[in-house]
Amino acid sequence: MFICAQYSSVYPSWVPPAEVLGVLSDEALYIGELRLRVTPLRDTVLPPVSSKLVKSLLLASPVPGWMRELVEARRGYKPLFVSMLYRGRRALYSATTQAGRPLVARAGQPLEARVAFVAHDASAAWELAAVLGGRRETPYGPVETVVEEARIQTPEQLRLPSPADGPTGVLRVEARTPVVLTSKVLVATEPPPGARIPRLHRLLPSPGLVAAYAFRLWNRALGPRYAVYWRDAWNHDAAMVARAAEVYMAEIDYQLHPETVVIGRGASGRLRLARGWRGWITYRVAGPRLARLLDRLLALTNTLGLGRSRGIGLGDTHAQWIQPKNNKTKPNQ
Amino acid sequence: MFICAQYSSVYPSWVPPAEVLGVLSDEALYIGELRLRVTPLRDTVLPPVSSKLVKSLLLASPVPGWMRELVEARRGYKPLFVSMLYRGRRALYSATTQAGRPLVARAGQPLEARVAFVAHDASAAWELAAVLGGRRETPYGPVETVVEEARIQTPEQLRLPSPADGPTGVLRVEARTPVVLTSKVLVATEPPPGARIPRLHRLLPSPGLVAAYAFRLWNRALGPRYAVYWRDAWNHDAAMVARAAEVYMAEIDYQLHPETVVIGRGASGRLRLARGWRGWITYRVAGPRLARLLDRLLALTNTLGLGRSRGIGLGDTHAQWIQPKNNKTKPNQ
């Protein structure tokens, strides 16, 4: 790339600081994922973001200390995803357009949920699976949980689903809950002193935003041992990846809408809202190198989610390579 | 800004080369705009892009040489916009989703059109208005034209419509015909030798693309006398503006869809298509300096259009400042 982030040249050899990563050594890591069937035992009014029930389920179970810590941690890029409750393909949460209508789950009607995390231990998923099942009391009423599937992967294994052997050049991303991306992710890690960067919610999945967030999440959640680089190590910066993606990737088709979710209530009683995009989009990825990078980065977002508030089920996305349409009359894409 | 386009430092003091501008001196320029009422004199099957009828109307009239040249010129950023024919608010063109259904105009049913241009003469609009009216033969049949409005502005006068005195911080852009933006506009003017930049059609109006195109159009269509700069003259580059817009601007709401238009047929008989976005979008513009810049740049795109193929009516956009909603519970935008 012939574009650079000027101030990042202050890092002659970039190593992510440990406190940024939340990972203190370069030990091996594992990505675990559990699929749960959660059945309310009586008619239940769900919270506006139903993932809170899943969270309290985790905290009501004798889960290991590291998981409890992860659930309660409040920091960006944390290696945990707790999904909304799903009824079939529908994620249960209140968009502001549906405000007032409470979310209700019927007694005996099973719902689905997913928990994904990064762990230091290959057996973490089984330990968690062993303690999560059974009947639990939650602030929303008693529920019965069955762990339907548990899976562990190493970061090296992560690849996107594809109809071919690897990237096809056409990427499809579907968001089942709103994805909240902010413009901060496009800014060099160390802006010059005095620069005031607003935190704006971006509501379109432009290639740069998606790639930059996925790049940061990978490096922050997986730490130095698995760090990925773009071009030179001296400029290990998501802003670089964003610029490459803006030039070598383009939208092919989409169906998108912005959506605001009530994620809680502040101390003053004011509603806390998050606004993001939902729907699906397909991209042409014209750079093979970029395609290979996204093949790994987005495989992580498929489990850990994309964007802010992944810990309460926002950014539940599914990315995959799809077969390019062999359309002779399509415009120059 | 703390981001830079590395290779543009080869321009120690940037002056746009004359051949790039198509404007050979720094003389005064005027932006002219005509609104036409075009009435077919018999039932007419319109071409898939109805602007071609308006173009042949221009060529069938005794227009001055400079206008004839502009209409026939084939180059990017040309200072001419020829709109589609409109029936009320509906632009008449064939999207591929409507392929097969021919566009028909009824005898006696008036249609609207708009022609905008940059001229070297303050009286250019009146000269043009004087020769355009009346009955003309076109390849699509005879039409009767009435010039309903002619207007001339200097580049200094150009400002966006606003409910307040100047930028409000909330920008609305509506596209009545598809806007075709390519990723090339994000790349430094002089990429390093050997860099292969694909020409990809971008289908989302991300702030960077819109701002970068408007910036280039302004500087290329209006030339050195009216050139606008972003930060330092040493880096007079649309890529810089794009990056600023990506950080200091964010979408608030939108209703968008991609659309493909049949713009003609190639030599081999293959359909020539253009794909772009349509609909409307609102942005928050958080940087006052960026807002003042866009206030001028987008006022030019309001007359000359936004993106490729403005000469055949694509990119017919209307940008304006709107009143920010005073919504206490809105998310941090």
XYZ file of C-alpha atoms in Angstrom:
666
model
C 0.000 0.000 0.000
C 1.142 3.476 -0.743
C -0.808 5.115 2.044
C 0.429 5.475 5.552
C -0.603 6.611 8.997
C 1.946 9.253 9.713
C 2.248 8.980 13.462
C 2.510 5.231 13.645
C 6.108 5.544 12.522
C 6.818 6.181 16.203
C 6.575 2.399 16.633
C 9.745 1.089 15.008
C 8.832 -2.458 15.927
C 5.305 -2.767 17.105
C 4.417 -5.124 19.899
C 0.931 -4.777 21.353
C 1.175 -3.707 24.991
C -0.037 -6.486 27.274
C -2.574 -4.345 29.112
C -4.223 -3.485 25.816
C -4.586 -7.127 24.975
C -5.815 -8.446 28.272
C -3.639 -11.426 27.462
C -0.528 -11.466 29.538
C 1.611 -14.043 27.835
C 2.036 -15.606 24.441
C 0.599 -18.940 25.514
C -1.663 -21.016 23.288
C -5.305 -19.966 23.105
C -8.512 -21.758 22.192
C -11.773 -20.467 20.847
C -14.723 -22.142 22.482
C -18.353 -22.014 21.497
C -21.463 -23.432 23.168
C -24.971 -23.682 21.770
C -27.673 -23.725 24.396
C -31.352 -24.575 24.421
C -32.957 -22.426 27.090
C -36.533 -23.207 28.101
C -38.356 -20.825 30.452
C -40.263 -22.804 33.067
C -42.998 -20.197 33.284
C -44.233 -17.337 31.101
C -41.478 -14.750 31.202
C -41.211 -11.083 30.290
C -37.741 -10.895 28.780
C -35.428 -7.890 29.189
C -35.205 -5.596 26.098
C -31.942 -7.358 25.231
C -32.632 -11.006 25.955
C -28.911 -11.794 26.163
C -29.134 -10.473 29.720
C -31.026 -13.619 30.639
C -28.194 -15.700 29.155
C -25.680 -13.623 31.103
C -27.499 -14.146 34.377
C -27.737 -17.830 33.539
C -23.938 -17.914 33.257
C -23.548 -16.062 36.545
C -26.126 -18.286 38.278
C -24.141 -21.398 37.303
C -20.919 -22.586 38.963
C -18.822 -21.410 36.008
C -15.034 -21.143 36.369
C -13.594 -17.870 37.672
C -12.146 -16.761 34.318
C -15.580 -16.963 32.714
C -17.227 -15.022 35.533
C -14.542 -12.372 35.147
C -15.041 -12.206 31.373
C -18.803 -11.826 31.741
C -18.393 -8.982 34.213
C -15.470 -7.246 32.467
C -16.197 -3.877 30.885
C -13.657 -3.280 28.177
C -13.499 -3.034 24.424
C -12.572 -6.024 22.277
C -13.228 -8.471 25.100
C -12.977 -12.086 23.991
C -16.556 -13.016 24.846
C -19.800 -13.197 22.944
C -23.126 -13.824 24.656
C -25.934 -14.017 22.127
C -29.516 -12.902 22.359
C -32.108 -15.608 22.849
C -33.313 -16.745 19.444
C -36.701 -18.079 18.467
C -35.803 -19.828 15.224
C -33.910 -17.202 13.201
C -35.373 -14.263 15.104
C -33.182 -12.622 17.739
C -35.252 -11.426 20.688
C -34.564 -7.773 21.499
C -36.476 -4.498 21.473
C -35.708 -2.116 18.677
C -36.936 1.401 19.466
C -39.427 1.027 16.625
C -41.092 -1.697 18.700
C -40.769 0.191 21.991
C -43.532 -0.497 24.448
C -44.247 -4.022 23.224
C -42.628 -6.289 25.833
C -40.768 -9.422 24.756
C -42.511 -12.473 26.127
C -41.268 -16.072 26.257
C -43.831 -18.794 26.917
C -43.366 -21.511 29.509
C -42.015 -24.675 27.904
C -41.186 -22.973 24.598
C -37.486 -23.619 23.899
C -35.214 -20.753 22.787
C -31.664 -20.902 21.442
C -28.538 -19.074 22.562
C -24.824 -19.108 21.855
C -21.814 -18.280 24.023
C -18.339 -17.904 22.515
C -15.075 -17.088 24.242
C -11.312 -17.279 24.077
C -9.788 -19.555 26.718
C -6.327 -20.552 27.834
C -7.269 -24.181 28.166
C -8.290 -26.696 25.510
C -10.819 -28.242 27.882
C -12.502 -24.937 28.794
C -15.529 -25.607 26.607
C -16.173 -29.010 28.182
C -15.794 -27.636 31.708
C -18.278 -24.925 30.912
C -20.653 -27.329 29.176
C -20.558 -29.590 32.212
C -21.766 -26.896 34.624
C -24.252 -24.982 32.452
C -26.996 -27.561 32.024
C -30.014 -27.976 34.270
C -32.522 -25.788 36.045
C -31.458 -22.302 37.197
C -33.129 -19.349 38.812
C -32.588 -16.065 36.956
C -33.916 -12.567 37.753
C -36.382 -13.230 34.926
C -37.675 -16.497 36.333
C -36.544 -20.126 36.337
C -35.168 -21.682 33.143
C -34.059 -25.136 32.093
C -30.854 -25.241 30.029
C -29.504 -27.958 27.770
C -26.069 -27.619 26.185
C -26.680 -28.841 22.647
C -23.239 -28.399 21.170
C -19.790 -27.487 22.434
C -16.828 -26.861 20.185
C -13.218 -25.843 20.553
C -10.928 -24.485 17.824
C -7.414 -23.154 17.681
C -6.918 -19.725 16.061
C -4.907 -21.413 13.292
C -7.953 -23.442 12.308
C -10.230 -20.462 11.808
C -11.378 -20.064 8.209
C -14.592 -18.791 6.668
C -17.096 -21.259 5.235
C -16.628 -21.476 1.476
C -18.116 -23.436 -1.433
C -14.579 -23.700 -2.846
C -11.218 -24.410 -1.273
C -10.668 -21.012 0.364
C -11.698 -17.472 -0.654
C -13.928 -17.178 -3.734
C -13.608 -13.399 -4.021
C -17.261 -12.832 -3.102
C -18.002 -12.345 0.567
C -21.432 -12.306 2.172
C -21.980 -10.880 5.644
C -25.304 -11.165 7.392
C -26.085 -9.384 10.650
C -28.825 -10.925 12.765
C -28.571 -8.247 15.449
C -27.454 -4.623 14.962
C -23.739 -4.141 14.380
C -22.347 -1.079 16.149
C -19.149 0.233 14.584
C -17.631 3.594 15.444
C -15.333 5.781 13.404
C -12.630 5.430 16.081
C -11.629 2.101 14.607
C -10.399 3.941 11.501
C -7.999 6.115 13.438
C -4.346 5.289 14.064
C -3.832 3.675 17.467
C -1.968 6.705 18.752
C -3.452 9.907 17.363
C -1.299 12.985 17.925
C -1.775 14.696 21.289
C -4.671 17.123 21.184
C -6.497 15.447 18.291
C -10.165 15.231 19.183
C -11.681 12.192 17.544
C -15.463 12.038 17.969
C -17.016 8.656 18.734
C -19.592 8.443 15.984
C -21.731 5.393 15.349
C -21.288 4.396 11.730
C -24.383 2.836 10.236
C -23.147 1.478 6.918
C -20.906 -1.588 6.694
C -18.247 0.036 4.568
C -15.415 -2.426 3.842
C -12.889 -0.368 5.790
C -14.915 -0.348 8.995
C -15.634 -4.067 8.898
C -12.042 -5.023 8.092
C -10.533 -2.631 10.649
C -12.759 -3.834 13.466
C -12.102 -7.493 12.648
C -8.358 -6.805 12.506
C -8.348 -5.116 15.913
C -10.534 -7.765 17.479
C -8.217 -10.512 16.265
C -5.081 -8.852 17.588
C -6.605 -7.723 20.879
C -8.480 -10.934 21.643
C -5.752 -13.346 20.580
C -2.620 -11.462 21.589
C 0.975 -11.521 20.391
C 1.247 -15.230 19.617
C -1.405 -15.077 16.914
C -0.954 -11.449 15.848
C -1.650 -10.781 12.185
C 0.094 -8.011 10.303
C -0.696 -5.955 7.257
C 2.366 -5.049 5.220
C 5.129 -3.974 7.576
C 5.276 -4.583 11.266
C 6.307 -0.954 11.761
C 2.796 0.024 10.930
C 0.704 -2.559 12.615
C -2.442 -0.552 12.396
C -6.081 -1.212 11.689
C -6.285 2.113 9.835
C -3.985 0.638 7.159
C -6.195 -2.399 6.722
C -9.213 -0.106 6.473
C -7.663 1.829 3.615
C -6.706 -1.306 1.745
C -10.242 -2.651 2.159
C -11.745 0.613 0.901
C -9.742 0.316 -2.309
C -9.702 -3.448 -2.926
C -13.241 -4.266 -1.807
C -16.607 -3.084 -3.063
C -20.241 -3.807 -2.367
C -22.090 -5.994 -4.886
C -25.534 -6.036 -3.359
C -27.205 -5.403 -0.024
C -30.357 -5.065 1.972
C -29.614 -2.973 5.021
C -31.366 -0.828 7.558
C -30.290 1.108 10.625
C -31.779 0.032 13.939
C -31.634 1.321 17.493
C -31.738 -1.036 20.467
C -32.559 -0.216 24.065
C -29.598 -1.729 25.906
C -30.466 -0.558 29.397
C -31.119 2.424 31.570
C -28.466 4.861 32.835
C -28.080 5.976 36.458
C -30.335 8.980 35.789
C -33.074 6.731 34.428
C -32.300 7.750 30.864
C -32.539 4.969 28.290
C -29.201 3.719 27.008
C -29.395 3.095 23.285
C -27.120 1.545 20.705
C -27.605 2.199 16.998
C -26.199 0.006 14.274
C -26.943 -1.694 10.969
C -28.750 -4.947 10.243
C -29.397 -7.013 7.143
C -27.009 -8.524 4.634
C -24.394 -7.356 2.194
C -22.170 -8.992 -0.401
C -18.728 -7.685 -1.294
C -16.294 -8.299 -4.091
C -12.820 -8.750 -2.590
C -10.415 -7.956 -5.433
C -7.110 -8.363 -3.583
C -6.069 -11.995 -2.964
C -3.923 -10.964 -0.034
C -6.773 -9.065 1.562
C -9.062 -12.046 0.901
C -6.701 -14.398 2.737
C -6.556 -11.994 5.673
C -10.341 -11.597 5.877
C -10.720 -15.367 5.568
C -9.201 -15.591 9.046
C -10.311 -12.326 10.655
C -13.987 -12.722 9.838
C -13.962 -16.355 10.938
C -13.227 -14.977 14.408
C -16.062 -12.442 14.163
C -18.361 -15.324 13.192
C -17.895 -16.645 16.711
C -17.066 -13.521 18.771
C -19.303 -11.087 16.881
C -18.543 -7.797 15.147
C -18.495 -4.346 16.741
C -19.378 -2.950 20.142
C -21.564 -4.640 22.770
C -20.810 -8.175 21.602
C -21.018 -9.180 25.259
C -24.778 -8.554 25.123
C -25.385 -10.118 21.733
C -25.034 -7.178 19.352
C -23.007 -7.747 16.190
C -24.143 -11.351 15.752
C -22.881 -11.743 12.207
C -22.268 -14.590 9.829
C -19.676 -14.125 7.092
C -19.015 -16.637 4.324
C -17.528 -16.904 0.867
C -20.137 -17.508 -1.783
C -20.026 -18.586 -5.414
C -19.506 -15.572 -7.711
C -22.415 -15.174 -10.123
C -21.295 -15.821 -13.649
C -23.206 -12.914 -15.083
C -21.816 -11.758 -18.416
C -23.737 -8.505 -18.401
C -22.866 -7.424 -14.896
C -21.193 -4.036 -14.605
C -17.470 -3.856 -14.064
C -17.212 -4.929 -10.441
C -5.167 15.451 10.206
C -2.555 12.990 11.223
C -2.933 10.759 8.200
C -1.180 11.278 4.937
C -0.924 9.991 1.418
C 2.714 9.150 1.193
C 3.375 9.750 -2.475
C 1.680 13.085 -2.749
C 4.728 14.632 -1.107
C 6.148 14.674 -4.637
C 4.073 17.843 -5.148
C 5.880 20.448 -3.045
C 3.432 23.107 -4.119
C 0.473 21.648 -5.836
C -1.015 23.304 -8.864
C -3.487 21.234 -10.862
C -2.102 20.610 -14.352
C -4.196 22.432 -16.941
C -4.889 19.353 -19.049
C -6.353 17.612 -16.024
C -8.705 20.479 -15.425
C -9.886 21.117 -18.932
C -9.727 24.760 -17.913
C -6.808 26.517 -19.437
C -6.621 29.737 -17.503
C -7.633 31.115 -14.157
C -10.392 33.246 -15.609
C -13.736 33.712 -13.880
C -16.274 30.914 -14.265
C -20.039 30.733 -13.979
C -22.331 27.868 -13.148
C -25.402 27.839 -15.306
C -28.545 25.797 -14.944
C -31.614 25.475 -17.161
C -34.918 23.806 -16.376
C -36.779 22.567 -19.410
C -40.289 21.382 -20.071
C -40.098 18.839 -22.873
C -43.326 17.695 -24.495
C -43.244 14.835 -27.015
C -45.437 15.671 -29.986
C -46.348 12.033 -30.539
C -46.251 8.842 -28.465
C -42.591 8.068 -28.002
C -40.605 5.027 -26.890
C -37.841 6.593 -24.821
C -34.272 5.247 -24.718
C -33.394 3.252 -21.530
C -31.723 6.419 -20.218
C -34.081 9.209 -21.210
C -31.326 11.818 -20.830
C -30.248 10.753 -24.314
C -33.320 12.501 -25.669
C -32.273 15.672 -23.823
C -28.759 15.311 -25.245
C -30.016 14.970 -28.795
C -32.273 17.946 -28.172
C -29.172 19.973 -27.268
C -27.344 18.762 -30.357
C -30.378 19.411 -32.583
C -30.484 23.048 -31.434
C -28.133 25.822 -32.596
C -26.246 25.760 -29.276
C -22.867 27.517 -28.995
C -19.740 25.532 -29.890
C -18.503 25.176 -26.305
C -21.757 23.478 -25.302
C -21.664 21.112 -28.271
C -18.092 20.224 -27.327
C -19.049 19.633 -23.682
C -21.946 17.370 -24.656
C -19.719 15.284 -26.900
C -16.648 15.223 -24.616
C -15.771 11.900 -23.028
C -13.770 12.571 -19.916
C -14.140 12.257 -16.177
C -15.266 15.192 -14.050
C -16.613 17.072 -17.051
C -18.464 20.238 -16.067
C -21.811 19.214 -17.545
C -24.931 17.586 -16.212
C -27.776 16.481 -18.478
C -30.648 15.065 -16.467
C -33.035 12.262 -17.242
C -36.531 13.254 -18.268
C -38.709 13.437 -15.158
C -42.395 12.758 -14.828
C -43.080 14.558 -11.554
C -40.470 13.210 -9.131
C -39.854 10.045 -11.119
C -36.728 9.905 -13.282
C -37.359 7.949 -16.473
C -34.753 5.232 -16.999
C -34.657 1.434 -17.144
C -33.242 -0.335 -14.145
C -32.313 -3.933 -14.973
C -35.063 -5.043 -12.605
C -37.532 -3.484 -15.052
C -35.736 -4.784 -18.147
C -38.007 -5.493 -21.060
C -40.634 -2.923 -20.126
C -40.026 -0.022 -22.531
C -40.278 3.567 -21.300
C -43.095 5.337 -23.067
C -43.908 9.051 -23.154
C -47.364 10.078 -24.338
C -47.952 12.774 -26.935
C -48.721 16.093 -25.271
C -47.694 14.913 -21.805
C -45.036 17.354 -20.526
C -41.816 16.023 -18.936
C -39.142 17.933 -17.036
C -35.376 18.050 -17.545
C -32.401 19.975 -16.242
C -29.090 20.933 -17.839
C -26.227 22.349 -15.762
C -22.780 23.434 -16.873
C -19.751 25.549 -16.109
C -19.223 28.403 -18.542
C -16.660 31.118 -19.120
C -19.280 33.739 -19.757
C -21.877 35.232 -17.428
C -24.416 35.348 -20.251
C -23.957 31.695 -21.284
C -27.207 30.581 -19.658
C -29.250 33.229 -21.470
C -27.651 32.435 -24.819
C -28.455 28.787 -24.324
C -31.976 29.523 -23.107
C -32.579 31.651 -26.193
C -31.793 28.839 -28.644
C -33.240 25.809 -26.830
C -36.946 26.572 -26.982
C -39.334 25.459 -29.711
C -40.017 22.384 -31.772
C -37.132 20.013 -32.579
C -36.726 16.694 -34.316
C -34.866 14.091 -32.257
C -34.037 10.453 -33.108
C -36.906 9.596 -30.754
C -39.457 11.783 -32.501
C -40.389 15.467 -32.472
C -40.572 17.357 -29.171
C -41.600 20.839 -28.100
C -39.299 22.483 -25.546
C -39.954 25.388 -23.214
C -37.149 26.799 -21.070
C -38.885 27.350 -17.744
C -36.006 28.689 -15.701
C -32.431 29.773 -16.336
C -29.993 30.658 -13.602
C -26.376 31.689 -13.325
C -24.205 31.584 -10.200
C -20.574 32.264 -9.414
C -18.646 29.517 -7.586
C -18.294 31.856 -4.589
C -22.059 31.973 -4.224
C -22.516 28.221 -3.985
C -23.864 27.121 -0.610
C -26.158 24.277 0.430
C -29.777 25.019 1.305
C -30.104 25.266 5.083
C -32.860 26.029 7.610
C -30.264 28.023 9.578
C -27.545 30.446 8.561
C -25.053 27.910 7.192
C -24.250 24.304 8.180
C -26.479 22.748 10.856
C -24.301 19.672 11.359
C -26.923 17.341 9.870
C -26.686 16.717 6.159
C -29.275 14.989 4.002
C -28.426 13.648 0.557
C -31.069 12.260 -1.734
C -30.265 10.481 -4.988
C -33.012 10.478 -7.599
C -30.969 8.448 -10.074
C -28.227 5.904 -9.248
C -24.963 7.398 -8.031
C -21.918 5.586 -9.405
C -18.818 6.049 -7.264
C -15.657 4.007 -7.708
C -12.934 3.234 -5.220
C -10.404 5.066 -7.431
C -11.538 8.350 -5.965
C -10.056 7.271 -2.616
C -6.597 6.746 -4.034
C -3.859 9.380 -4.107
C -3.715 11.202 -7.436
C -0.366 9.658 -8.267
C -0.171 6.065 -7.024
C 3.316 4.584 -7.115
C 4.341 3.037 -10.433
C 3.148 -0.537 -10.674
C 0.290 -0.207 -8.170
C -2.759 -1.886 -9.647
C -5.870 -0.163 -8.409
C -9.049 -1.974 -9.452
C -11.980 0.148 -10.620
C -14.706 -1.139 -8.351
C -18.184 0.337 -8.225
C -18.917 1.244 -4.621
C -22.574 0.910 -3.743
C -22.793 2.549 -0.334
C -22.534 6.322 0.112
C -19.819 6.211 2.733
C -18.836 9.746 3.805
C -15.328 9.387 2.400
C -16.487 8.474 -1.091
C -19.035 11.271 -1.282
C -16.644 13.910 0.070
C -13.717 12.772 -2.090
C -15.737 12.788 -5.296
C -17.218 16.212 -4.541
C -13.746 17.556 -3.751
C -12.304 16.288 -7.028
C -15.249 17.497 -9.055
C -14.929 20.983 -7.591
C -11.219 21.256 -8.306
C -11.374 19.667 -11.747
C -14.482 21.480 -12.956
C -13.621 24.898 -11.551
C -9.851 24.975 -11.935
C -7.063 26.835 -10.166
C -8.882 30.096 -9.513
C -11.478 28.461 -7.296
C -9.398 25.533 -6.011
C -10.234 24.426 -2.484
C -7.636 22.867 -0.221
C -7.743 20.562 2.735
C -5.041 21.292 5.299
C -1.775 21.917 3.483
C -1.331 22.666 -0.156
C 1.502 20.113 -0.261
C -1.089 17.430 0.008
C -3.922 18.625 -2.109
C -5.556 15.278 -2.365
C -9.071 13.924 -2.309
C -7.831 10.890 -0.364
C -7.111 13.202 2.580
C -10.609 14.637 2.508
C -11.992 11.099 2.351
C -10.169 10.103 5.506
C -11.294 13.193 7.365
C -14.890 12.539 6.313
C -14.670 8.912 7.445
C -13.672 10.047 10.930
C -15.694 13.259 11.369
C -18.896 12.169 9.642
C -21.318 9.358 10.373
C -24.629 8.137 9.058
C -27.729 8.917 11.133
C -30.392 7.243 9.052
C -30.919 5.998 5.519
C -33.051 4.173 3.044
C -30.847 2.914 0.255
C -30.774 0.298 -2.433
C -28.366 -0.657 -5.184
C -29.618 -0.351 -8.744
C -28.242 -1.208 -12.169
C -29.056 0.887 -15.216
C -28.726 -0.061 -18.861
C -26.729 2.864 -20.257
C -26.263 1.574 -23.782
C -24.914 -1.206 -25.898
C -21.220 -1.855 -26.601
C -19.732 -2.439 -30.053
C -20.170 -6.211 -29.615
C -23.861 -5.775 -28.833
C -23.260 -6.404 -25.140
C -25.323 -4.273 -22.780
C -23.384 -1.535 -21.023
C -24.482 -1.285 -17.420
C -23.802 1.096 -14.564
C -24.484 0.109 -10.970
C -24.893 2.573 -8.145
C -26.952 3.479 -5.099
C -30.271 5.287 -4.833
C -32.396 6.570 -1.971
C -31.602 8.982 0.815
C -29.196 9.224 3.714
C -28.612 11.654 6.569
C -25.181 12.277 8.076
C -23.929 13.927 11.202
C -20.990 16.185 10.291
C -19.037 16.611 13.524
C -16.161 18.759 12.237
C -17.065 22.431 11.631
C -14.239 22.806 9.151
C -15.395 19.774 7.188
C -18.972 21.105 7.331
C -17.901 24.433 5.810
C -16.052 22.584 3.050
C -18.990 20.298 2.236
C -21.311 23.305 2.306
C -19.576 24.456 -0.877
C -18.552 21.166 -2.501
C -21.979 19.561 -2.324
C -23.658 22.730 -3.565
C -21.751 22.109 -6.796
C -22.860 18.456 -6.922
C -26.441 19.681 -6.468
C -26.152 21.226 -9.912
C -23.502 19.087 -11.675
C -24.425 15.750 -10.071
C -22.371 13.252 -8.089
C -20.285 10.407 -9.494
C -19.731 8.923 -12.927
C -22.016 9.358 -15.959
C -23.404 12.712 -14.840
C -23.496 13.635 -18.524
C -26.347 11.147 -18.984
C -28.226 11.999 -15.814
C -26.789 9.559 -13.290
C -25.914 10.939 -9.856
C -28.814 13.410 -9.779
C -28.541 14.233 -6.090
C -29.895 16.865 -3.782
C -27.931 17.685 -0.629
C -29.136 20.043 2.091
C -28.594 20.875 5.730
C -31.541 19.907 7.881
C -32.602 20.718 11.429
C -30.980 18.300 13.913
C -33.608 16.349 15.835
C -33.568 17.326 19.467
C -33.917 13.775 20.696
C -32.736 13.349 24.271
C -32.654 9.578 24.069
C -30.772 9.307 20.801
C -27.594 7.258 20.930
C -24.282 9.026 21.034
C -24.001 10.238 17.464
